[in-house]
PDB file of C-alpha atoms in Angstrom:
ATOM      1  CA  MET A   1     178.865  59.979-100.647  1.00 47.00           C
ATOM      2  CA  PRO A   2     175.179  61.067-100.866  1.00 51.00           C
ATOM      3  CA  GLU A   3     174.320  64.417 -99.349  1.00 61.00           C
ATOM      4  CA  ARG A   4     172.663  64.424 -95.927  1.00 67.00           C
ATOM      5  CA  ALA A   5     170.677  66.973 -94.013  1.00 70.00           C
ATOM      6  CA  ASP A   6     173.512  67.509 -91.560  1.00 85.00           C
ATOM      7  CA  ASP A   7     175.934  68.422 -94.415  1.00 92.00           C
ATOM      8  CA  GLU A   8     174.334  71.865 -94.277  1.00 95.00           C
ATOM      9  CA  LEU A   9     174.894  72.012 -90.550  1.00 97.00           C
ATOM     10  CA  LEU A  10     178.527  71.113 -90.913  1.00 97.00           C
ATOM     11  CA  THR A  11     179.049  73.775 -93.601  1.00 97.00           C
ATOM     12  CA  LEU A  12     177.537  76.383 -91.275  1.00 98.00           C
ATOM     13  CA  ALA A  13     179.720  75.221 -88.396  1.00 98.00           C
ATOM     14  CA  LEU A  14     182.813  75.425 -90.540  1.00 98.00           C
ATOM     15  CA  GLU A  15     181.991  78.891 -91.831  1.00 98.00           C
ATOM     16  CA  ALA A  16     181.170  80.209 -88.336  1.00 98.00           C
ATOM     17  CA  ALA A  17     184.333  78.752 -86.824  1.00 98.00           C
ATOM     18  CA  ARG A  18     186.494  80.193 -89.657  1.00 98.00           C
ATOM     19  CA  ALA A  19     184.950  83.646 -89.301  1.00 98.00           C
ATOM     20  CA  ALA A  20     185.486  83.684 -85.531  1.00 97.00           C
ATOM     21  CA  GLY A  21     189.013  82.346 -85.922  1.00 98.00           C
ATOM     22  CA  SER A  22     189.856  85.169 -88.369  1.00 97.00           C
ATOM     23  CA  LEU A  23     188.550  87.816 -85.923  1.00 96.00           C
ATOM     24  CA  LEU A  24     190.556  86.306 -83.090  1.00 96.00           C
ATOM     25  CA  LEU A  25     193.743  86.047 -85.088  1.00 96.00           C
ATOM     26  CA  GLU A  26     193.473  89.720 -86.048  1.00 94.00           C
ATOM     27  CA  ARG A  27     193.500  90.663 -82.383  1.00 93.00           C
ATOM     28  CA  PHE A  28     195.932  87.955 -81.122  1.00 95.00           C
ATOM     29  CA  GLN A  29     198.981  89.366 -79.338  1.00 88.00           C
ATOM     30  CA  GLN A  30     197.473  92.857 -79.394  1.00 87.00           C
ATOM     31  CA  PRO A  31     196.508  94.812 -76.269  1.00 83.00           C
ATOM     32  CA  ALA A  32     193.430  93.129 -74.812  1.00 79.00           C
ATOM     33  CA  THR A  33     190.278  95.085 -74.017  1.00 85.00           C
ATOM     34  CA  GLY A  34     187.308  94.409 -71.731  1.00 83.00           C
ATOM     35  CA  VAL A  35     189.170  91.831 -69.634  1.00 80.00           C
ATOM     36  CA  GLU A  36     187.064  90.700 -66.698  1.00 79.00           C
ATOM     37  CA  ARG A  37     186.919  87.818 -64.245  1.00 73.00           C
ATOM     38  CA  LYS A  38     184.213  85.170 -64.332  1.00 65.00           C
ATOM     39  CA  SER A  39     183.977  82.165 -62.013  1.00 62.00           C
ATOM     40  CA  SER A  40     187.172  82.961 -60.053  1.00 63.00           C
ATOM     41  CA  SER A  41     190.037  85.449 -59.965  1.00 60.00           C
ATOM     42  CA  THR A  42     191.910  83.273 -62.540  1.00 67.00           C
ATOM     43  CA  ASP A  43     189.057  82.688 -64.952  1.00 62.00           C
ATOM     44  CA  MET A  44     189.068  85.488 -67.492  1.00 70.00           C
ATOM     45  CA  VAL A  45     186.984  86.775 -70.395  1.00 75.00           C
ATOM     46  CA  SER A  46     187.684  89.550 -72.827  1.00 84.00           C
ATOM     47  CA  ASP A  47     186.054  91.506 -75.692  1.00 89.00           C
ATOM     48  CA  ALA A  48     187.630  88.991 -78.043  1.00 90.00           C
ATOM     49  CA  ASP A  49     185.617  86.166 -76.538  1.00 90.00           C
ATOM     50  CA  ARG A  50     182.434  88.167 -76.580  1.00 91.00           C
ATOM     51  CA  ASP A  51     182.778  89.506 -80.055  1.00 93.00           C
ATOM     52  CA  ALA A  52     183.625  86.107 -81.532  1.00 95.00           C
ATOM     53  CA  GLU A  53     180.528  84.638 -79.885  1.00 93.00           C
ATOM     54  CA  VAL A  54     178.372  87.475 -81.185  1.00 93.00           C
ATOM     55  CA  LEU A  55     179.716  86.774 -84.706  1.00 96.00           C
ATOM     56  CA  ILE A  56     179.004  83.034 -84.466  1.00 96.00           C
ATOM     57  CA  ARG A  57     175.561  83.585 -82.960  1.00 95.00           C
ATOM     58  CA  GLY A  58     174.675  86.072 -85.732  1.00 95.00           C
ATOM     59  CA  MET A  59     175.730  83.646 -88.476  1.00 97.00           C
ATOM     60  CA  ILE A  60     173.819  80.722 -86.972  1.00 96.00           C
ATOM     61  CA  GLY A  61     170.771  82.876 -86.185  1.00 95.00           C
ATOM     62  CA  ALA A  62     170.606  84.307 -89.699  1.00 97.00           C
ATOM     63  CA  ALA A  63     170.863  80.863 -91.377  1.00 97.00           C
ATOM     64  CA  ARG A  64     168.777  78.877 -88.866  1.00 96.00           C
ATOM     65  CA  PRO A  65     166.498  81.182 -86.813  1.00 95.00           C
ATOM     66  CA  LEU A  66     164.578  78.287 -85.141  1.00 97.00           C
ATOM     67  CA  ASP A  67     167.623  76.533 -83.694  1.00 96.00           C
ATOM     68  CA  ALA A  68     168.642  76.917 -80.047  1.00 96.00           C
ATOM     69  CA  ILE A  69     172.065  78.224 -79.133  1.00 95.00           C
ATOM     70  CA  LEU A  70     174.108  77.636 -75.970  1.00 94.00           C
ATOM     71  CA  GLY A  71     177.272  79.840 -75.804  1.00 88.00           C
ATOM     72  CA  GLU A  72     179.889  80.182 -73.131  1.00 77.00           C
ATOM     73  CA  GLU A  73     179.627  83.948 -73.052  1.00 71.00           C
ATOM     74  CA  GLY A  74     175.842  84.091 -72.552  1.00 72.00           C
ATOM     75  CA  SER A  75     174.372  83.407 -76.001  1.00 65.00           C
ATOM     76  CA  SER A  76     171.535  81.203 -74.665  1.00 78.00           C
ATOM     77  CA  VAL A  77     168.750  81.287 -77.227  1.00 83.00           C
ATOM     78  CA  ALA A  78     165.673  79.059 -77.010  1.00 86.00           C
ATOM     79  CA  GLY A  79     164.705  77.203 -80.205  1.00 91.00           C
ATOM     80  CA  ARG A  80     161.867  75.277 -81.747  1.00 92.00           C
ATOM     81  CA  SER A  81     163.613  73.113 -84.334  1.00 95.00           C
ATOM     82  CA  GLY A  82     164.918  70.387 -82.034  1.00 95.00           C
ATOM     83  CA  LEU A  83     168.510  71.363 -82.766  1.00 97.00           C
ATOM     84  CA  ARG A  84     170.904  73.184 -80.465  1.00 97.00           C
ATOM     85  CA  TRP A  85     174.239  74.782 -81.268  1.00 97.00           C
ATOM     86  CA  VAL A  86     176.899  74.584 -78.489  1.00 97.00           C
ATOM     87  CA  VAL A  87     179.537  77.265 -78.953  1.00 96.00           C
ATOM     88  CA  ASP A  88     182.844  78.048 -77.246  1.00 95.00           C
ATOM     89  CA  PRO A  89     184.072  81.109 -79.164  1.00 95.00           C
ATOM     90  CA  LEU A  90     187.519  81.026 -77.545  1.00 96.00           C
ATOM     91  CA  ASP A  91     188.585  77.964 -75.642  1.00 96.00           C
ATOM     92  CA  GLY A  92     191.885  78.867 -73.968  1.00 95.00           C
ATOM     93  CA  THR A  93     191.326  82.426 -73.121  1.00 93.00           C
ATOM     94  CA  THR A  94     194.248  82.533 -70.664  1.00 93.00           C
ATOM     95  CA  ASN A  95     196.629  81.331 -73.355  1.00 95.00           C
ATOM     96  CA  TYR A  96     195.199  83.851 -75.793  1.00 95.00           C
ATOM     97  CA  LEU A  97     195.632  86.765 -73.385  1.00 93.00           C
ATOM     98  CA  TYR A  98     199.219  85.704 -72.606  1.00 94.00           C
ATOM     99  CA  GLY A  99     200.128  85.344 -76.274  1.00 95.00           C
ATOM    100  CA  LEU A 100     200.446  81.560 -76.203  1.00 96.00           C
ATOM    101  CA  PRO A 101     199.285  79.992 -79.442  1.00 97.00           C
ATOM    102  CA  ILE A 102     197.168  77.223 -77.996  1.00 97.00           C
ATOM    103  CA  TRP A 103     193.480  78.264 -78.194  1.00 98.00           C
ATOM    104  CA  SER A 104     190.576  77.306 -80.363  1.00 98.00           C
ATOM    105  CA  VAL A 105     187.060  77.844 -81.580  1.00 98.00           C
ATOM    106  CA  SER A 106     184.593  75.041 -80.882  1.00 98.00           C
ATOM    107  CA  VAL A 107     181.216  74.789 -82.596  1.00 98.00           C
ATOM    108  CA  ALA A 108     178.801  71.795 -82.300  1.00 98.00           C
ATOM    109  CA  CYS A 109     175.207  71.109 -83.184  1.00 98.00           C
ATOM    110  CA  GLU A 110     173.127  68.565 -81.266  1.00 97.00           C
ATOM    111  CA  ASP A 111     169.808  66.829 -81.681  1.00 96.00           C
ATOM    112  CA  ALA A 112     167.841  64.683 -79.232  1.00 94.00           C
ATOM    113  CA  ASP A 113     170.314  61.822 -79.750  1.00 95.00           C
ATOM    114  CA  GLY A 114     173.460  63.852 -79.092  1.00 95.00           C
ATOM    115  CA  CYS A 115     176.053  65.615 -81.190  1.00 97.00           C
ATOM    116  CA  LEU A 116     175.380  65.684 -84.980  1.00 97.00           C
ATOM    117  CA  VAL A 117     178.328  67.779 -86.133  1.00 98.00           C
ATOM    118  CA  GLY A 118     181.376  69.211 -84.384  1.00 98.00           C
ATOM    119  CA  VAL A 119     184.223  71.562 -85.519  1.00 98.00           C
ATOM    120  CA  VAL A 120     187.324  72.601 -83.578  1.00 98.00           C
ATOM    121  CA  LEU A 121     189.464  75.186 -85.206  1.00 98.00           C
ATOM    122  CA  ASP A 122     193.019  75.901 -84.179  1.00 98.00           C
ATOM    123  CA  PRO A 123     193.713  79.225 -85.934  1.00 98.00           C
ATOM    124  CA  SER A 124     197.326  79.479 -84.913  1.00 97.00           C
ATOM    125  CA  ARG A 125     198.209  76.330 -86.820  1.00 97.00           C
ATOM    126  CA  ASP A 126     195.404  76.641 -89.427  1.00 97.00           C
ATOM    127  CA  GLU A 127     194.107  73.216 -88.399  1.00 98.00           C
ATOM    128  CA  LEU A 128     190.412  72.502 -88.759  1.00 98.00           C
ATOM    129  CA  PHE A 129     189.068  69.330 -87.149  1.00 98.00           C
ATOM    130  CA  ALA A 130     185.571  68.318 -88.231  1.00 98.00           C
ATOM    131  CA  ALA A 131     183.197  65.376 -87.591  1.00 98.00           C
ATOM    132  CA  GLN A 132     179.712  64.205 -88.540  1.00 97.00           C
ATOM    133  CA  ARG A 133     177.924  61.548 -86.590  1.00 97.00           C
ATOM    134  CA  GLY A 134     178.438  58.237 -88.388  1.00 96.00           C
ATOM    135  CA  ARG A 135     180.790  59.672 -91.010  1.00 96.00           C
ATOM    136  CA  GLY A 136     184.127  59.911 -89.344  1.00 97.00           C
ATOM    137  CA  ALA A 137     186.468  62.761 -88.352  1.00 98.00           C
ATOM    138  CA  THR A 138     188.964  64.796 -90.377  1.00 98.00           C
ATOM    139  CA  LEU A 139     191.818  67.227 -90.002  1.00 98.00           C
ATOM    140  CA  ASN A 140     191.928  69.714 -92.880  1.00 98.00           C
ATOM    141  CA  GLY A 141     189.795  67.280 -94.905  1.00 97.00           C
ATOM    142  CA  ARG A 142     191.933  64.166 -94.265  1.00 98.00           C
ATOM    143  CA  PRO A 143     190.553  61.270 -92.191  1.00 98.00           C
ATOM    144  CA  ILE A 144     192.058  60.913 -88.755  1.00 98.00           C
ATOM    145  CA  ARG A 145     192.172  58.027 -86.210  1.00 98.00           C
ATOM    146  CA  VAL A 146     192.923  57.762 -82.501  1.00 98.00           C
ATOM    147  CA  SER A 147     196.136  56.205 -81.255  1.00 98.00           C
ATOM    148  CA  PRO A 148     196.373  52.389 -81.060  1.00 98.00           C
ATOM    149  CA  ALA A 149     198.257  52.628 -77.750  1.00 98.00           C
ATOM    150  CA  ASP A 150     197.339  49.903 -75.293  1.00 97.00           C
ATOM    151  CA  ASP A 151     199.908  50.267 -72.509  1.00 98.00           C
ATOM    152  CA  LEU A 152     199.102  53.043 -70.018  1.00 98.00           C
ATOM    153  CA  SER A 153     202.667  53.150 -68.753  1.00 97.00           C
ATOM    154  CA  ARG A 154     203.801  54.297 -72.275  1.00 98.00           C
ATOM    155  CA  ALA A 155     200.872  56.620 -72.921  1.00 98.00           C
ATOM    156  CA  LEU A 156     201.025  60.377 -73.376  1.00 98.00           C
ATOM    157  CA  ILE A 157     198.050  61.846 -71.573  1.00 98.00           C
ATOM    158  CA  GLY A 158     196.560  65.301 -71.805  1.00 98.00           C
ATOM    159  CA  THR A 159     194.782  67.081 -68.970  1.00 97.00           C
ATOM    160  CA  GLY A 160     193.741  70.458 -67.645  1.00 95.00           C
ATOM    161  CA  PHE A 161     192.892  72.194 -64.410  1.00 91.00           C
ATOM    162  CA  SER A 162     189.752  73.817 -63.104  1.00 85.00           C
ATOM    163  CA  TYR A 163     189.552  77.483 -62.191  1.00 82.00           C
ATOM    164  CA  ALA A 164     187.827  76.515 -58.932  1.00 81.00           C
ATOM    165  CA  PRO A 165     190.535  76.395 -56.164  1.00 84.00           C
ATOM    166  CA  ALA A 166     188.952  73.343 -54.364  1.00 79.00           C
ATOM    167  CA  VAL A 167     188.726  71.360 -57.515  1.00 81.00           C
ATOM    168  CA  ARG A 168     192.167  72.516 -58.675  1.00 85.00           C
ATOM    169  CA  GLY A 169     193.741  71.328 -55.442  1.00 86.00           C
ATOM    170  CA  GLY A 170     192.230  67.815 -55.824  1.00 85.00           C
ATOM    171  CA  GLN A 171     193.376  67.652 -59.421  1.00 88.00           C
ATOM    172  CA  ALA A 172     196.987  68.400 -58.315  1.00 91.00           C
ATOM    173  CA  ARG A 173     196.853  65.571 -55.689  1.00 90.00           C
ATOM    174  CA  ALA A 174     195.462  63.194 -58.265  1.00 90.00           C
ATOM    175  CA  LEU A 175     198.244  64.104 -60.616  1.00 93.00           C
ATOM    176  CA  VAL A 176     200.772  62.951 -58.101  1.00 92.00           C
ATOM    177  CA  ASP A 177     199.259  59.479 -58.219  1.00 93.00           C
ATOM    178  CA  LEU A 178     198.860  59.338 -62.001  1.00 95.00           C
ATOM    179  CA  LEU A 179     202.066  60.908 -63.331  1.00 95.00           C
ATOM    180  CA  PRO A 180     204.415  58.012 -62.334  1.00 95.00           C
ATOM    181  CA  ARG A 181     202.099  55.525 -64.064  1.00 96.00           C
ATOM    182  CA  VAL A 182     202.118  57.073 -67.577  1.00 97.00           C
ATOM    183  CA  ARG A 183     204.788  58.105 -70.100  1.00 97.00           C
ATOM    184  CA  ASP A 184     204.058  61.792 -69.399  1.00 98.00           C
ATOM    185  CA  ILE A 185     201.298  64.283 -68.985  1.00 97.00           C
ATOM    186  CA  ARG A 186     200.673  67.411 -71.088  1.00 97.00           C
ATOM    187  CA  ARG A 187     198.603  70.456 -70.133  1.00 96.00           C
ATOM    188  CA  GLY A 188     197.845  72.550 -73.240  1.00 96.00           C
ATOM    189  CA  GLY A 189     195.207  74.907 -71.935  1.00 96.00           C
ATOM    190  CA  SER A 190     192.329  74.222 -74.444  1.00 97.00           C
ATOM    191  CA  ALA A 191     190.086  71.240 -73.748  1.00 97.00           C
ATOM    192  CA  ALA A 192     188.783  71.327 -77.282  1.00 98.00           C
ATOM    193  CA  ILE A 193     192.274  71.059 -78.737  1.00 98.00           C
ATOM    194  CA  ASP A 194     193.224  68.262 -76.247  1.00 98.00           C
ATOM    195  CA  LEU A 195     190.219  66.244 -77.482  1.00 98.00           C
ATOM    196  CA  ALA A 196     191.004  67.029 -81.108  1.00 98.00           C
ATOM    197  CA  TRP A 197     194.585  65.833 -80.489  1.00 98.00           C
ATOM    198  CA  VAL A 198     193.237  62.544 -78.998  1.00 98.00           C
ATOM    199  CA  ALA A 199     191.213  62.150 -82.172  1.00 98.00           C
ATOM    200  CA  CYS A 200     194.197  62.500 -84.439  1.00 98.00           C
ATOM    201  CA  GLY A 201     196.549  60.432 -82.250  1.00 98.00           C
ATOM    202  CA  ARG A 202     198.816  63.245 -80.939  1.00 98.00           C
ATOM    203  CA  LEU A 203     197.654  62.294 -77.446  1.00 98.00           C
ATOM    204  CA  ASP A 204     196.923  58.751 -76.387  1.00 98.00           C
ATOM    205  CA  GLY A 205     194.311  59.916 -73.898  1.00 98.00           C
ATOM    206  CA  TYR A 206     192.882  62.857 -72.041  1.00 98.00           C
ATOM    207  CA  TYR A 207     190.988  63.515 -68.817  1.00 97.00           C
ATOM    208  CA  GLU A 208     189.850  66.663 -67.088  1.00 94.00           C
ATOM    209  CA  LEU A 209     187.538  67.792 -64.388  1.00 90.00           C
ATOM    210  CA  GLY A 210     186.015  71.309 -64.441  1.00 85.00           C
ATOM    211  CA  THR A 211     185.059  71.466 -68.088  1.00 90.00           C
ATOM    212  CA  HIS A 212     181.741  72.696 -69.366  1.00 90.00           C
ATOM    213  CA  HIS A 213     179.548  71.274 -72.135  1.00 93.00           C
ATOM    214  CA  TRP A 214     180.705  73.906 -74.633  1.00 94.00           C
ATOM    215  CA  ASP A 215     184.375  72.996 -73.974  1.00 94.00           C
ATOM    216  CA  ARG A 216     183.884  69.361 -74.982  1.00 96.00           C
ATOM    217  CA  ALA A 217     180.814  68.892 -77.196  1.00 97.00           C
ATOM    218  CA  ALA A 218     182.594  69.126 -80.543  1.00 98.00           C
ATOM    219  CA  GLY A 219     185.790  67.480 -79.294  1.00 98.00           C
ATOM    220  CA  MET A 220     184.047  64.400 -77.881  1.00 98.00           C
ATOM    221  CA  LEU A 221     182.286  63.856 -81.173  1.00 98.00           C
ATOM    222  CA  LEU A 222     185.725  64.102 -82.915  1.00 98.00           C
ATOM    223  CA  VAL A 223     187.129  61.363 -80.650  1.00 98.00           C
ATOM    224  CA  SER A 224     184.139  59.033 -81.162  1.00 98.00           C
ATOM    225  CA  GLU A 225     184.132  59.485 -84.919  1.00 98.00           C
ATOM    226  CA  ALA A 226     187.931  58.888 -85.037  1.00 98.00           C
ATOM    227  CA  GLY A 227     187.387  55.451 -83.509  1.00 98.00           C
ATOM    228  CA  GLY A 228     187.911  56.358 -79.850  1.00 98.00           C
ATOM    229  CA  ILE A 229     185.739  56.429 -76.728  1.00 98.00           C
ATOM    230  CA  SER A 230     184.780  59.616 -74.874  1.00 96.00           C
ATOM    231  CA  ALA A 231     182.569  59.923 -71.866  1.00 94.00           C
ATOM    232  CA  GLY A 232     181.799  62.139 -68.923  1.00 91.00           C
ATOM    233  CA  LEU A 233     184.095  62.131 -65.884  1.00 89.00           C
ATOM    234  CA  ASP A 234     182.566  62.345 -62.413  1.00 79.00           C
ATOM    235  CA  ASP A 235     184.164  64.164 -59.430  1.00 70.00           C
ATOM    236  CA  PRO A 236     184.013  62.060 -56.250  1.00 66.00           C
ATOM    237  CA  ASP A 237     182.943  65.214 -54.407  1.00 64.00           C
ATOM    238  CA  GLY A 238     180.313  66.115 -56.995  1.00 61.00           C
ATOM    239  CA  GLU A 239     181.755  69.599 -57.333  1.00 59.00           C
ATOM    240  CA  ALA A 240     182.821  69.389 -61.042  1.00 65.00           C
ATOM    241  CA  GLU A 241     182.056  67.539 -64.192  1.00 83.00           C
ATOM    242  CA  GLY A 242     184.490  66.583 -66.904  1.00 90.00           C
ATOM    243  CA  ALA A 243     185.458  64.312 -69.711  1.00 95.00           C
ATOM    244  CA  LEU A 244     187.761  61.330 -70.415  1.00 97.00           C
ATOM    245  CA  ALA A 245     188.801  60.157 -73.868  1.00 98.00           C
ATOM    246  CA  ALA A 246     191.180  57.555 -75.393  1.00 98.00           C
ATOM    247  CA  GLY A 247     191.491  54.971 -78.021  1.00 98.00           C
ATOM    248  CA  PRO A 248     189.585  51.772 -77.332  1.00 98.00           C
ATOM    249  CA  ALA A 249     192.691  49.766 -76.378  1.00 98.00           C
ATOM    250  CA  LEU A 250     193.595  52.228 -73.640  1.00 98.00           C
ATOM    251  CA  TYR A 251     190.272  53.619 -72.484  1.00 98.00           C
ATOM    252  CA  ASP A 252     189.417  51.102 -69.742  1.00 97.00           C
ATOM    253  CA  ALA A 253     192.867  51.290 -68.149  1.00 97.00           C
ATOM    254  CA  LEU A 254     192.910  55.106 -68.230  1.00 97.00           C
ATOM    255  CA  CYS A 255     189.395  55.285 -66.852  1.00 95.00           C
ATOM    256  CA  GLU A 256     190.218  52.952 -64.000  1.00 95.00           C
ATOM    257  CA  ARG A 257     193.464  54.698 -63.154  1.00 95.00           C
ATOM    258  CA  VAL A 258     192.022  58.228 -63.205  1.00 95.00           C
ATOM    259  CA  ALA A 259     189.091  57.145 -61.055  1.00 91.00           C
ATOM    260  CA  ALA A 260     191.511  55.580 -58.509  1.00 92.00           C
ATOM    261  CA  ALA A 261     193.652  58.738 -58.521  1.00 92.00           C
ATOM    262  CA  LEU A 262     190.606  60.965 -57.898  1.00 88.00           C
ATOM    263  CA  ARG A 263     189.364  58.683 -55.123  1.00 82.00           C
ATOM    264  CA  CYS A 264     192.814  58.757 -53.549  1.00 73.00           C
ATOM    265  CA  SER A 265     192.841  62.567 -53.733  1.00 59.00           C
ATOM    266  CA  ASP A 266     189.374  62.719 -52.156  1.00 56.00           C
ATOM    267  CA  ALA A 267     190.524  60.390 -49.314  1.00 44.00           C
ATOM    268  CA  ARG A 268     193.491  62.567 -48.613  1.00 48.00           C
ATOM    269  CA  ASP A 269     191.307  65.631 -48.436  1.00 50.00           C
ATOM    270  CA  GLN A 270     189.113  63.976 -45.830  1.00 46.00           C
ATOM    271  CA  LEU A 271     192.153  63.299 -43.659  1.00 38.00           C
ATOM    272  CA  HIS A 272     193.019  67.035 -43.403  1.00 40.00           C
TER     273      HIS A 272
END
């Protein structure tokens, strides 16, 4: 396959994710330092998050000083090249701090038309998911595809919960409506991994409110390049944004069912 301009971007994304993953693995299950709260009492950040982001930002800045950077832990850098890197240095901080091995590093690069390259690294399993726009998605170098599932009642669905109490409560009520209508629901704790698992068929679909752009940028490209559909998910109350992803045979049914569950949750809220 002929070399393209975004091959260099993918190489940089892979190298940055690997470097951050190594740093995080060295500190995993060690006493945490610099733990603070962010958006709520349950939303945490630590020195591990910050140091991993500094490392990624430094690598990108050294290689491509004109590119913009958007990072979860404050690495917002204006650029002049028309490209922007979107970085979540540690997606799944709560799992990480509790010693649960479901957390990831997510690195994406965007242009005016959307995501060009995306990488999600799961250091605990040494699994590296990568995608280039128009070139497909891979897991450790091997092509991956979304699940062919077409029956929502037999589908395994991933989700997650916001750290905002009001949004969290609505998600719980929506779950009551959705859970009896699917095979089962999984909550892993890293949106980037959930999307990567949709891309490789480990999950038939995924939905979540309360995610940020850095949580989902790379993962949504993975899903699209693995033959699936991924899109934003709107909160009926307008309090949170999110994402929904699935294979093409399941996407419409999941989208309709999740929207109905969220509307039902919103209606119950208005009655109380």
